[in-house]
CSV table of C-alpha atoms and ligand atoms in Angstrom, one decimal:
chain,number,residue,atom,x,y,z
O,1309,UNK,CA,105.1,192.9,61.7
O,1310,UNK,CA,101.4,193.7,60.1
O,1311,UNK,CA,101.1,190.7,57.9
O,1312,UNK,CA,97.8,191.0,54.8
O,1313,UNK,CA,96.3,188.1,53.1
O,1314,UNK,CA,93.7,189.8,49.8
O,1315,UNK,CA,92.0,186.0,48.5
O,1316,UNK,CA,95.5,184.4,48.4
O,1317,UNK,CA,94.0,181.1,46.3
O,1318,UNK,CA,95.8,177.9,45.5
O,1319,UNK,CA,94.8,175.5,43.0
O,1320,UNK,CA,96.4,172.3,42.3
O,1321,UNK,CA,95.1,172.1,38.2
O,1322,UNK,CA,91.7,171.7,38.7
O,1323,UNK,CA,91.5,171.0,42.6
O,1324,UNK,CA,90.8,174.3,44.6
O,1325,UNK,CA,93.3,173.4,47.9
O,1326,UNK,CA,92.9,177.1,49.7
O,1327,UNK,CA,90.3,179.6,47.9
O,1328,UNK,CA,90.2,183.6,48.4
O,1329,UNK,CA,91.3,183.1,52.4
O,1330,UNK,CA,91.3,187.2,53.6
O,1331,UNK,CA,93.0,187.4,57.2
O,1332,UNK,CA,94.5,191.0,58.1
O,1333,UNK,CA,97.4,189.1,61.3
O,1334,UNK,CA,99.4,191.8,64.7
O,1335,UNK,CA,102.2,192.8,65.2
O,1336,UNK,CA,104.1,190.1,67.9
O,1337,UNK,CA,101.1,188.1,67.8
O,1338,UNK,CA,101.3,184.6,67.7
O,1339,UNK,CA,97.9,183.5,65.5
O,1340,UNK,CA,97.3,179.9,64.9
O,1341,UNK,CA,96.1,178.5,61.4
O,1342,UNK,CA,93.9,175.3,63.2
O,1343,UNK,CA,91.1,173.1,60.9
O,1344,UNK,CA,91.3,169.0,60.0
O,1345,UNK,CA,93.3,167.4,58.0
O,1346,UNK,CA,94.1,168.7,54.4
O,1347,UNK,CA,91.9,172.3,54.7
O,1348,UNK,CA,94.1,173.9,53.3
O,1349,UNK,CA,96.8,175.1,55.9
O,1350,UNK,CA,100.6,174.3,55.6
O,1351,UNK,CA,99.7,175.4,51.3
O,1352,UNK,CA,98.5,178.6,53.2
O,1353,UNK,CA,102.2,178.8,55.1
O,1354,UNK,CA,103.8,177.7,52.3
O,1355,UNK,CA,102.7,180.2,49.5
O,1356,UNK,CA,103.3,182.6,52.5
O,1357,UNK,CA,106.5,181.8,53.0
O,1358,UNK,CA,107.7,182.0,49.1
O,1359,UNK,CA,107.7,178.3,48.6
O,1360,UNK,CA,105.0,178.5,46.5
O,1361,UNK,CA,103.7,180.7,44.0
O,1362,UNK,CA,100.1,181.6,44.5
O,1363,UNK,CA,96.7,181.0,42.2
O,1364,UNK,CA,95.3,184.7,42.8
O,1365,UNK,CA,96.2,187.2,45.6
O,1366,UNK,CA,97.8,189.3,47.5
O,1367,UNK,CA,100.4,189.1,50.4
O,1368,UNK,CA,101.0,192.0,51.3
O,1369,UNK,CA,104.1,192.5,55.0
O,1370,UNK,CA,103.6,195.7,56.3
O,1371,UNK,CA,103.7,198.3,53.8
O,1372,UNK,CA,105.0,196.0,51.2
O,1373,UNK,CA,103.7,193.3,48.6
O,1374,UNK,CA,106.0,190.2,48.9
O,1375,UNK,CA,103.1,187.7,46.4
O,1376,UNK,CA,105.8,187.9,44.2
O,1377,UNK,CA,108.8,187.9,46.3
O,1378,UNK,CA,110.9,185.0,46.7
O,1379,UNK,CA,111.3,183.2,49.7
O,1380,UNK,CA,115.3,184.1,50.5
O,1381,UNK,CA,114.0,188.2,50.4
O,1382,UNK,CA,111.3,187.6,52.1
O,1383,UNK,CA,112.5,187.6,56.3
O,1384,UNK,CA,111.3,184.7,57.0
O,1385,UNK,CA,112.6,181.9,59.8
O,1386,UNK,CA,110.4,178.0,59.1
O,1387,UNK,CA,110.8,175.7,61.8
O,1388,UNK,CA,109.5,172.7,60.8
O,1389,UNK,CA,107.8,169.2,62.3
O,1390,UNK,CA,111.0,167.0,61.5
O,1391,UNK,CA,113.3,169.2,62.2
O,1392,UNK,CA,115.3,169.0,59.9
O,1393,UNK,CA,118.7,169.6,61.3
O,1394,UNK,CA,122.4,169.4,59.5
O,1395,UNK,CA,123.2,166.2,61.2
O,1396,UNK,CA,126.7,166.2,60.7
O,1397,UNK,CA,127.3,169.4,62.3
O,1398,UNK,CA,127.2,170.4,65.6
O,1399,UNK,CA,124.4,172.4,67.9
O,1400,UNK,CA,125.9,175.6,67.2
O,1401,UNK,CA,127.2,175.0,64.2
O,1402,UNK,CA,123.7,174.8,63.0
O,1403,UNK,CA,122.3,177.7,64.5
O,1404,UNK,CA,125.5,180.0,62.6
O,1405,UNK,CA,124.9,178.5,59.5
O,1406,UNK,CA,121.9,180.4,58.3
O,1407,UNK,CA,124.0,183.4,59.4
O,1408,UNK,CA,126.7,182.0,57.0
O,1409,UNK,CA,125.1,181.7,53.6
O,1410,UNK,CA,124.5,186.2,54.9
O,1411,UNK,CA,128.4,185.9,55.4
O,1412,UNK,CA,128.1,187.2,57.9
O,1413,UNK,CA,131.5,187.4,59.8
O,1414,UNK,CA,132.2,184.3,62.5
O,1415,UNK,CA,132.6,187.1,64.8
O,1416,UNK,CA,129.1,188.0,64.9
O,1417,UNK,CA,127.9,184.6,63.7
O,1418,UNK,CA,128.9,183.1,66.7
O,1419,UNK,CA,127.8,185.4,69.6
O,1420,UNK,CA,124.0,185.9,67.6
O,1421,UNK,CA,123.6,182.5,67.9
O,1422,UNK,CA,124.3,181.9,71.1
O,1423,UNK,CA,122.7,184.9,72.0
O,1424,UNK,CA,120.0,182.0,69.8
O,1425,UNK,CA,121.2,179.2,71.9
O,1426,UNK,CA,120.6,180.7,75.2
O,1427,UNK,CA,117.6,182.0,74.1
O,1428,UNK,CA,116.2,178.7,73.4
O,1429,UNK,CA,117.7,177.1,77.0
O,1430,UNK,CA,120.6,174.8,74.3
O,1431,UNK,CA,123.5,177.3,75.8
O,1432,UNK,CA,124.9,174.0,76.9
O,1433,UNK,CA,124.7,171.7,74.7
O,1434,UNK,CA,126.3,173.8,71.9
O,1435,UNK,CA,129.0,170.6,70.6
O,1436,UNK,CA,126.4,168.0,70.4
O,1437,UNK,CA,125.4,166.5,67.1
O,1438,UNK,CA,121.5,166.8,66.6
O,1439,UNK,CA,121.3,162.6,67.2
O,1440,UNK,CA,122.7,163.2,70.1
O,1441,UNK,CA,119.4,165.0,71.2
O,1442,UNK,CA,115.8,164.3,72.6
O,1443,UNK,CA,112.9,165.6,70.6
O,1444,UNK,CA,112.6,168.4,72.4
O,1445,UNK,CA,115.8,169.9,71.8
O,1446,UNK,CA,116.4,168.9,68.4
O,1447,UNK,CA,113.0,171.4,67.7
O,1448,UNK,CA,114.1,173.4,70.6
O,1449,UNK,CA,117.6,174.2,68.1
O,1450,UNK,CA,115.1,174.9,65.3
O,1451,UNK,CA,113.5,177.5,66.4
O,1452,UNK,CA,117.0,179.1,67.6
O,1453,UNK,CA,117.7,178.4,63.8
O,1454,UNK,CA,114.9,180.0,62.4
O,1455,UNK,CA,115.7,182.7,64.8
O,1456,UNK,CA,119.1,183.9,64.4
O,1457,UNK,CA,118.5,185.9,61.1
O,1458,UNK,CA,115.8,188.0,62.5
O,1459,UNK,CA,113.3,187.3,61.1
O,1460,UNK,CA,110.1,189.3,59.9
O,1461,UNK,CA,107.7,186.8,60.3
O,1462,UNK,CA,108.3,182.9,61.8
O,1463,UNK,CA,106.5,180.3,60.2
O,1464,UNK,CA,106.0,177.0,62.1
O,1465,UNK,CA,104.7,174.0,60.8
O,1466,UNK,CA,103.2,171.5,63.4
O,1467,UNK,CA,106.3,171.7,65.0
O,1468,UNK,CA,105.2,169.3,67.8
O,1469,UNK,CA,103.4,166.3,66.1
O,1470,UNK,CA,107.2,164.8,66.3
O,1471,UNK,CA,107.3,164.7,69.9
O,1472,UNK,CA,105.4,163.0,72.4
O,1473,UNK,CA,102.1,164.1,74.6
O,1474,UNK,CA,104.1,165.7,77.7
O,1475,UNK,CA,107.2,167.2,75.9
O,1476,UNK,CA,104.3,168.4,73.5
O,1477,UNK,CA,103.4,170.1,76.5
O,1478,UNK,CA,106.7,171.7,77.5
O,1479,UNK,CA,107.3,173.2,74.3
O,1480,UNK,CA,104.2,174.4,73.1
O,1481,UNK,CA,104.7,176.6,77.0
O,1482,UNK,CA,108.8,177.1,76.1
O,1483,UNK,CA,107.3,178.5,72.1
O,1484,UNK,CA,105.7,180.7,73.4
O,1485,UNK,CA,108.2,182.4,76.0
O,1486,UNK,CA,109.8,182.4,72.8
O,1487,UNK,CA,107.5,184.0,71.0
O,1488,UNK,CA,107.0,186.9,73.1
O,1489,UNK,CA,110.9,187.5,74.4
O,1490,UNK,CA,111.4,187.9,71.4
O,1491,UNK,CA,108.0,189.7,70.1
O,1492,UNK,CA,108.5,188.0,66.9
O,1493,UNK,CA,104.6,187.6,64.6
O,1494,UNK,CA,104.6,184.3,64.4
O,1495,UNK,CA,101.7,182.4,62.2
O,1496,UNK,CA,101.7,178.2,64.0
O,1497,UNK,CA,100.3,175.6,61.9
O,1498,UNK,CA,98.3,172.7,64.7
O,1499,UNK,CA,95.1,170.5,63.7
O,1500,UNK,CA,95.4,170.4,67.8
O,1501,UNK,CA,92.4,172.6,69.7
O,1502,UNK,CA,93.9,173.2,72.7
O,1503,UNK,CA,97.3,173.6,71.3
O,1504,UNK,CA,95.7,176.4,69.7
O,1505,UNK,CA,93.4,177.2,72.5
O,1506,UNK,CA,96.5,177.9,75.0
O,1507,UNK,CA,99.5,179.3,72.8
O,1508,UNK,CA,97.4,181.9,70.3
O,1509,UNK,CA,96.5,185.0,70.3
O,1510,UNK,CA,93.7,184.1,68.1
O,1511,UNK,CA,92.6,181.5,65.9
O,1512,UNK,CA,91.6,181.4,62.6
O,1513,UNK,CA,89.8,178.3,61.8
O,1514,UNK,CA,90.5,176.7,57.9
O,1515,UNK,CA,87.6,173.7,56.2
O,1516,UNK,CA,88.4,172.3,53.1
O,1517,UNK,CA,90.3,176.0,52.0
O,1518,UNK,CA,88.3,178.2,53.4
O,1519,UNK,CA,88.5,180.3,56.5
O,1520,UNK,CA,85.4,180.0,58.3
O,1521,UNK,CA,86.0,182.2,61.7
O,1522,UNK,CA,89.4,185.3,62.6
O,1523,UNK,CA,88.5,185.8,66.3
O,1524,UNK,CA,90.4,185.3,69.8
O,1525,UNK,CA,90.3,181.7,70.8
O,1526,UNK,CA,87.4,182.2,73.9
O,1527,UNK,CA,85.3,184.4,70.6
O,1528,UNK,CA,85.6,181.2,69.2
O,1529,UNK,CA,84.3,179.4,71.5
O,1530,UNK,CA,81.5,181.3,72.9
O,1531,UNK,CA,80.8,182.8,70.2
O,1532,UNK,CA,81.4,180.5,67.4
O,1533,UNK,CA,80.2,181.7,63.0
O,1534,UNK,CA,79.0,178.3,62.3
O,1535,UNK,CA,78.0,174.6,63.2
O,1536,UNK,CA,81.8,173.7,62.2
O,1537,UNK,CA,82.9,176.4,64.4
O,1538,UNK,CA,80.7,175.3,66.8
O,1539,UNK,CA,81.2,171.4,66.2
O,1540,UNK,CA,84.8,171.7,65.6
O,1541,UNK,CA,86.4,173.0,69.6
O,1542,UNK,CA,85.5,172.2,72.7
O,1543,UNK,CA,85.8,168.1,74.8
O,1544,UNK,CA,83.9,167.0,75.1
O,1545,UNK,CA,82.3,168.4,72.2
O,1546,UNK,CA,78.9,170.5,72.5
O,1547,UNK,CA,76.1,168.9,71.6
O,1548,UNK,CA,74.4,168.5,68.6
O,1549,UNK,CA,70.3,167.8,69.4
O,1550,UNK,CA,68.4,167.9,66.1
O,1551,UNK,CA,64.5,169.6,65.9
O,1552,UNK,CA,62.9,171.0,63.9
O,1553,UNK,CA,60.9,174.1,64.4
O,1554,UNK,CA,56.6,173.7,64.9
O,1555,UNK,CA,53.8,175.9,65.3
O,1556,UNK,CA,56.6,177.7,67.2
O,1557,UNK,CA,58.2,174.8,69.6
O,1558,UNK,CA,60.9,173.2,69.2
O,1559,UNK,CA,59.9,169.6,68.3
O,1560,UNK,CA,62.1,166.3,68.5
O,1561,UNK,CA,63.2,164.9,64.3
O,1562,UNK,CA,60.3,161.1,65.9
O,1563,UNK,CA,57.7,163.9,66.8
O,1564,UNK,CA,58.4,162.0,70.3
O,1565,UNK,CA,59.4,164.9,72.6
O,1566,UNK,CA,58.4,168.8,72.3
O,1567,UNK,CA,59.5,171.9,74.0
O,1568,UNK,CA,59.1,175.7,74.1
O,1569,UNK,CA,61.8,177.1,73.7
O,1570,UNK,CA,63.0,180.0,73.8
O,1571,UNK,CA,66.6,181.0,71.4
O,1572,UNK,CA,63.7,179.9,68.6
O,1573,UNK,CA,61.8,182.2,68.8
O,1574,UNK,CA,61.6,183.4,65.0
O,1575,UNK,CA,62.7,181.4,63.9
O,1576,UNK,CA,59.9,179.4,60.7
O,1577,UNK,CA,58.5,176.7,60.7
O,1578,UNK,CA,59.1,174.0,59.4
O,1579,UNK,CA,63.2,175.0,59.0
O,1580,UNK,CA,65.0,171.7,60.8
O,1581,UNK,CA,67.7,172.8,62.9
O,1582,UNK,CA,70.5,172.3,66.0
O,1583,UNK,CA,70.1,173.6,69.4
O,1584,UNK,CA,73.6,172.9,70.6
O,1585,UNK,CA,74.6,173.1,73.2
O,1586,UNK,CA,78.2,173.2,75.3
O,1587,UNK,CA,78.2,169.7,77.5
O,1588,UNK,CA,78.6,172.6,80.8
O,1589,UNK,CA,75.7,174.3,80.1
O,1590,UNK,CA,72.4,172.9,81.4
O,1591,UNK,CA,70.9,173.4,84.9
O,1592,UNK,CA,68.2,171.0,85.8
O,1593,UNK,CA,64.8,173.8,86.1
O,1594,UNK,CA,62.5,173.3,88.8
O,1595,UNK,CA,59.8,170.7,87.2
O,1596,UNK,CA,57.1,173.1,86.0
O,1597,UNK,CA,59.4,175.6,85.2
O,1598,UNK,CA,58.7,177.7,81.7
O,1599,UNK,CA,61.2,177.7,78.3
O,1600,UNK,CA,62.6,174.1,79.3
O,1601,UNK,CA,63.1,171.4,77.4
O,1602,UNK,CA,61.7,167.9,79.1
O,1603,UNK,CA,64.0,164.3,79.0
O,1604,UNK,CA,65.1,161.1,80.8
O,1605,UNK,CA,68.0,160.5,82.5
O,1606,UNK,CA,70.0,158.2,81.3
O,1607,UNK,CA,72.3,157.6,83.7
O,1608,UNK,CA,74.8,159.9,86.5
O,1609,UNK,CA,79.1,159.8,86.3
O,1610,UNK,CA,81.6,160.9,88.4
O,1611,UNK,CA,85.0,160.8,88.3
O,1612,UNK,CA,86.8,161.8,90.4
O,1613,UNK,CA,86.4,165.7,90.7
O,1614,UNK,CA,83.7,166.3,86.9
O,1615,UNK,CA,79.6,164.7,88.1
O,1616,UNK,CA,77.7,164.3,84.1
O,1617,UNK,CA,74.7,162.6,84.0
O,1618,UNK,CA,73.3,161.5,80.6
O,1619,UNK,CA,70.6,162.4,79.1
O,1620,UNK,CA,67.7,161.8,75.8
O,1621,UNK,CA,64.7,164.1,74.9
O,1622,UNK,CA,63.2,162.5,71.9
O,1623,UNK,CA,65.6,160.0,70.0
O,1624,UNK,CA,68.6,162.4,70.5
O,1625,UNK,CA,71.1,161.2,73.6
O,1626,UNK,CA,73.3,163.6,75.6
O,1627,UNK,CA,76.2,164.1,78.5
O,1628,UNK,CA,76.0,166.9,80.5
O,1629,UNK,CA,78.4,168.7,83.7
O,1630,UNK,CA,75.3,168.3,85.9
O,1631,UNK,CA,75.7,169.3,90.1
O,1632,UNK,CA,74.8,165.6,90.8
O,1633,UNK,CA,73.2,167.3,94.4
O,1634,UNK,CA,70.3,167.6,92.2
O,1635,UNK,CA,69.8,163.5,93.4
O,1636,UNK,CA,69.3,162.7,89.6
O,1637,UNK,CA,68.4,159.4,89.4
O,1638,UNK,CA,68.4,157.0,86.4
O,1639,UNK,CA,64.9,157.0,84.1
O,1640,UNK,CA,64.1,160.6,85.8
O,1641,UNK,CA,62.1,162.4,83.9
O,1642,UNK,CA,63.8,166.8,84.7
O,1643,UNK,CA,63.4,169.8,83.0
O,1644,UNK,CA,66.9,171.2,81.9
O,1645,UNK,CA,66.7,174.6,81.7
O,1646,UNK,CA,70.0,176.5,79.5
O,1647,UNK,CA,72.8,178.8,81.6
O,1648,UNK,CA,74.1,182.1,79.0
O,1649,UNK,CA,75.9,181.1,77.4
O,1650,UNK,CA,76.7,178.0,75.0
O,1651,UNK,CA,73.8,178.3,73.0
O,1652,UNK,CA,73.8,178.2,70.1
O,1653,UNK,CA,70.8,177.2,67.3
O,1654,UNK,CA,72.4,176.1,63.7
O,1655,UNK,CA,70.7,175.7,60.3
O,1656,UNK,CA,71.3,171.7,59.8
O,1657,UNK,CA,71.0,172.1,56.1
O,1658,UNK,CA,74.0,175.1,55.7
O,1659,UNK,CA,75.2,176.0,59.8
O,1660,UNK,CA,74.3,179.0,59.7
O,1661,UNK,CA,74.1,180.5,63.1
O,1662,UNK,CA,70.4,182.0,63.4
O,1663,UNK,CA,71.1,182.1,66.5
C,1805,LIG,N1,101.0,169.5,44.7
C,1805,LIG,C1,100.2,170.0,45.4
C,1805,LIG,N2,99.5,168.9,44.8
C,1805,LIG,C2,98.2,168.0,44.8
C,1805,LIG,N3,97.4,168.3,45.8
C,1805,LIG,C3,98.2,169.3,46.7
C,1805,LIG,C4,99.4,169.5,47.0
C,1805,LIG,N4,99.2,170.2,47.8
C,1805,LIG,C5,99.0,169.7,48.8
C,1805,LIG,N5,97.0,168.9,47.7
C,1805,LIG,C6,96.1,169.2,48.4
C,1805,LIG,O1,96.2,170.4,49.4
C,1805,LIG,C7,95.1,170.4,50.2
C,1805,LIG,C8,95.4,170.8,51.3
C,1805,LIG,O2,96.1,170.0,51.7
C,1805,LIG,P1,98.3,171.2,53.2
C,1805,LIG,O3,99.1,170.7,53.2
C,1805,LIG,O4,97.6,172.7,53.2
C,1805,LIG,O5,96.2,170.7,54.5
C,1805,LIG,P2,96.9,170.7,55.6
C,1805,LIG,O6,95.7,171.1,55.7
C,1805,LIG,O7,98.3,171.3,55.9
C,1805,LIG,O8,96.9,169.5,56.1
C,1805,LIG,P3,97.3,169.1,57.0
C,1805,LIG,O9,96.6,169.0,58.5
C,1805,LIG,O10,97.8,166.7,56.8
C,1805,LIG,O11,99.1,169.3,57.1
C,1805,LIG,C9,94.5,168.2,50.8
C,1805,LIG,O12,93.7,168.3,49.6
C,1805,LIG,C10,96.2,168.5,49.7
C,1805,LIG,O13,95.3,166.7,49.3
C,1806,LIG,MG1,99.6,171.0,56.4
């Protein structure tokens, strides 16, 4: 099902938690809502489910305007962080429960619940109570219970945050498998960039109630819309080298280092910028190469298969993946050039992307 949000806004008193948020989410996709704590992810999910009324804007499911529809008429399956299974019911009874509410006949209920139990791999556990299950198994049951009604939309709010690191990895692959097998359109809330990058078709990245970018995971990384997006994605984080443009050159804030970089061509004199470079996007250039960043090597590191070096450009320190066969030594002066991808220029005040 296609989900269209038109300028949806949520105000709590004078505080705006979600501000004129518009996006169209495509049928059958897994979409991650990503952003730091408090940016409005759960608020958006709760407006989609109908638990929270909107303060403004419209929500459309395919051709239906559902903005004013009560939650039970929206055809939604919900999965939360804390599983929220009924403790006195068995696994099978838990999965059956939404169908019982809908007065589906018992035989059909059990048949559909068993199908779901198989899909999420808890069919061996159907007679157990929730307290006799691991966290991952409980979350599987919660997903089966959310899917048994065959919802038009599956909403998952940080479903993995109660699980330990190893189980998180396993369960995120499982959620993706289940989503692909059922073909259900799903919105998955997380503040974990790696989780979002690894399982989604598209990511919505939020900040302070405002959408920053809606894109495919790799496109967010390769083509960030602004400084916030560039900083939010990537591990290690992107290197920001502050500088100011003087006579068409990139000059460190203390004026001690400068470079004639093609990337700053056409930028206004006096503009304060961040040269943002992913750690994998530096290369060591020959000494007299043009258009490079003159730096000093401050350290070299080997960590298993990873080879890194640290550098300074004027007062700014940063790290890069560098092939150490270059024979770099601490204290050495080098010219750093850039690869074709992972190099951006942002306005320092507004965060607007310039290049
Ligand atoms: N009922 C409410 N009354 C007042 N403010 C609220 C209410 N619910 C949420 N907020 C505020 O709205 C903002 C967004 O909250 P929301 O729960 O959507 O954030 P989130 O992105 O889900 O964060 P987290 O990652 O911590 O779960 C926060 O600043 C929060 O304090
Ligand atoms: Mg939340």
